[in-house]
């Protein structure tokens, strides 16, 4: 087992675990973007979000919802940025789904999720909407 998150889930690699649930483990990122930067991972090794089984997806996001408030309160933060790098092209460096919960404070120097995109769109909203709806049918 070479996946670092699977090894943390299995208890083979030490981590500052904040929650262990039947389908989910949450622990502090060893390279935190801010104090209280938590990673929430499914126990099952799944590379991308869309490959999660429905029950695992439910458990993962229930855990994120459950943790967001306590993480914010424990750090005295004003809010949290919650995000997923989904796929290697997005900057996902560990191919095991993980949700970042990063506490935020006014004036912390970080931007919103919007600040990571250069807004280089080429297609109209109706064109994109129709393409996505067609895939859902
Ligand atoms: Zn894994």
Short mmCIF file of C-alpha atoms and ligand atoms in Angstrom, two decimals:
data_model
loop_
_atom_site.label_atom_id
_atom_site.label_comp_id
_atom_site.label_asym_id
_atom_site.label_seq_id
_atom_site.Cartn_x
_atom_site.Cartn_y
_atom_site.Cartn_z
CA UNK A 1 0.00 0.00 0.00
CA UNK A 2 1.82 3.10 -1.21
CA UNK A 3 -0.92 5.70 -0.92
CA UNK A 4 -0.03 7.96 1.99
CA UNK A 5 -3.67 8.61 2.87
CA UNK A 6 -4.49 4.88 2.87
CA UNK A 7 -1.53 4.39 5.20
CA UNK A 8 -2.81 7.14 7.53
CA UNK A 9 -6.31 5.59 7.46
CA UNK A 10 -4.75 2.21 8.35
CA UNK A 11 -2.75 3.78 11.18
CA UNK A 12 0.57 2.83 9.56
CA UNK A 13 1.70 6.45 9.29
CA UNK A 14 1.23 8.82 12.20
CA UNK A 15 -1.03 11.81 11.70
CA UNK A 16 -2.79 14.33 13.91
CA UNK A 17 -6.19 12.70 13.54
CA UNK A 18 -9.17 14.84 14.56
CA UNK A 19 -11.98 12.43 13.64
CA UNK A 20 -12.28 8.72 12.88
CA UNK A 21 -15.63 7.60 11.55
CA UNK A 22 -16.72 4.30 9.96
CA UNK A 23 -16.18 5.58 6.42
CA UNK A 24 -14.11 8.73 6.91
CA UNK A 25 -10.92 9.91 8.62
CA UNK A 26 -9.99 13.58 9.17
CA UNK A 27 -6.49 14.73 10.07
CA UNK A 28 -4.32 17.83 9.98
CA UNK A 29 -2.43 18.54 6.76
CA UNK A 30 1.31 18.18 7.46
CA UNK A 31 1.94 21.19 5.23
CA UNK A 32 -0.85 23.44 6.48
CA UNK A 33 -1.96 26.47 4.50
CA UNK A 34 -3.16 27.89 7.82
CA UNK A 35 -3.46 26.68 11.40
CA UNK A 36 -6.26 24.13 11.53
CA UNK A 37 -5.98 23.01 7.89
CA UNK A 38 -7.84 19.68 7.95
CA UNK A 39 -8.03 16.97 5.29
CA UNK A 40 -11.14 14.80 5.25
CA UNK A 41 -10.71 11.52 3.36
CA UNK A 42 -12.86 8.48 2.63
CA UNK A 43 -11.40 5.26 4.06
CA UNK A 44 -11.75 3.64 0.63
CA UNK A 45 -9.02 4.49 -1.87
CA UNK A 46 -10.78 6.42 -4.62
CA UNK A 47 -8.85 8.81 -6.83
CA UNK A 48 -11.57 11.20 -7.95
CA UNK A 49 -14.75 12.49 -6.41
CA UNK A 50 -17.00 11.12 -9.13
CA UNK A 51 -15.70 7.60 -8.49
CA UNK A 52 -16.97 7.56 -4.88
CA UNK A 53 -19.79 5.16 -4.09
CA UNK A 54 -22.94 7.10 -3.12
CA UNK A 55 -22.74 6.01 0.54
CA UNK A 56 -19.07 7.03 0.73
CA UNK A 57 -19.87 10.40 -0.85
CA UNK A 58 -22.68 10.93 1.66
CA UNK A 59 -20.41 10.04 4.57
CA UNK A 60 -17.59 12.25 3.28
CA UNK A 61 -19.73 15.36 2.96
CA UNK A 62 -21.59 14.70 6.17
CA UNK A 63 -18.18 14.65 7.87
CA UNK A 64 -17.15 17.90 6.18
CA UNK A 65 -20.37 19.57 7.34
CA UNK A 66 -19.88 18.15 10.84
CA UNK A 67 -16.26 19.35 11.05
CA UNK A 68 -16.53 22.81 9.51
CA UNK A 69 -17.99 24.50 12.58
CA UNK A 70 -15.73 22.88 15.19
CA UNK A 71 -12.61 23.58 13.08
CA UNK A 72 -13.60 27.23 12.72
CA UNK A 73 -14.43 27.57 16.42
CA UNK A 74 -11.31 25.75 17.63
CA UNK A 75 -9.09 28.14 15.70
CA UNK A 76 -11.11 31.26 16.41
CA UNK A 77 -11.52 31.71 12.67
CA UNK A 78 -14.11 33.82 10.91
CA UNK A 79 -14.88 31.21 8.26
CA UNK A 80 -13.44 28.31 6.29
CA UNK A 81 -12.53 27.75 2.68
CA UNK A 82 -13.54 24.23 1.69
CA UNK A 83 -12.23 22.74 -1.51
CA UNK A 84 -11.28 19.70 -3.53
CA UNK A 85 -8.55 19.46 -6.15
CA UNK A 86 -10.23 16.80 -8.28
CA UNK A 87 -7.76 15.18 -10.70
CA UNK A 88 -4.03 15.53 -11.31
CA UNK A 89 -4.53 18.44 -13.74
CA UNK A 90 -6.09 20.49 -10.92
CA UNK A 91 -3.10 20.15 -8.63
CA UNK A 92 -4.28 17.05 -6.77
CA UNK A 93 -0.98 15.57 -5.61
CA UNK A 94 -2.31 12.55 -3.68
CA UNK A 95 -4.65 10.45 -5.85
CA UNK A 96 -7.02 9.69 -2.96
CA UNK A 97 -10.04 11.98 -2.64
CA UNK A 98 -9.55 14.59 0.06
CA UNK A 99 -11.53 17.63 1.07
CA UNK A 100 -9.56 20.58 2.43
CA UNK A 101 -11.02 22.61 5.27
CA UNK A 102 -8.90 25.72 5.75
CA UNK A 103 -9.74 28.24 8.48
CA UNK A 104 -9.86 31.85 7.36
CA UNK A 105 -9.54 35.21 9.04
CA UNK A 106 -10.12 38.74 7.78
CA UNK A 107 -6.90 40.03 6.23
CA UNK A 108 -5.24 36.59 6.15
CA UNK A 109 -3.85 37.38 2.70
CA UNK A 110 -5.56 34.49 0.95
CA UNK A 111 -8.12 35.01 -1.79
CA UNK A 112 -11.42 33.39 -2.55
CA UNK A 113 -11.76 30.33 -4.78
CA UNK A 114 -12.51 32.80 -7.58
CA UNK A 115 -8.96 34.16 -7.41
CA UNK A 116 -7.41 30.91 -8.66
CA UNK A 117 -9.07 31.20 -12.07
CA UNK A 118 -8.03 33.60 -14.86
CA UNK A 119 -11.62 33.55 -16.25
CA UNK A 120 -10.68 32.46 -19.77
CA UNK A 121 -14.11 31.33 -20.93
CA UNK A 122 -14.85 30.66 -24.60
CA UNK A 123 -18.40 29.24 -24.67
CA UNK A 124 -21.80 30.75 -23.95
CA UNK A 125 -23.73 29.78 -20.82
CA UNK A 126 -26.61 28.17 -22.82
CA UNK A 127 -24.11 26.12 -24.87
CA UNK A 128 -22.34 24.86 -21.76
CA UNK A 129 -25.60 24.27 -19.89
CA UNK A 130 -26.99 22.19 -22.77
CA UNK A 131 -23.77 20.12 -22.98
CA UNK A 132 -23.88 19.30 -19.27
CA UNK A 133 -27.61 18.51 -19.26
CA UNK A 134 -27.10 16.16 -22.23
CA UNK A 135 -24.53 14.17 -20.20
CA UNK A 136 -26.93 13.87 -17.27
CA UNK A 137 -29.68 12.25 -19.37
ZN1 LIG B 1 -5.42 5.86 -0.83
#
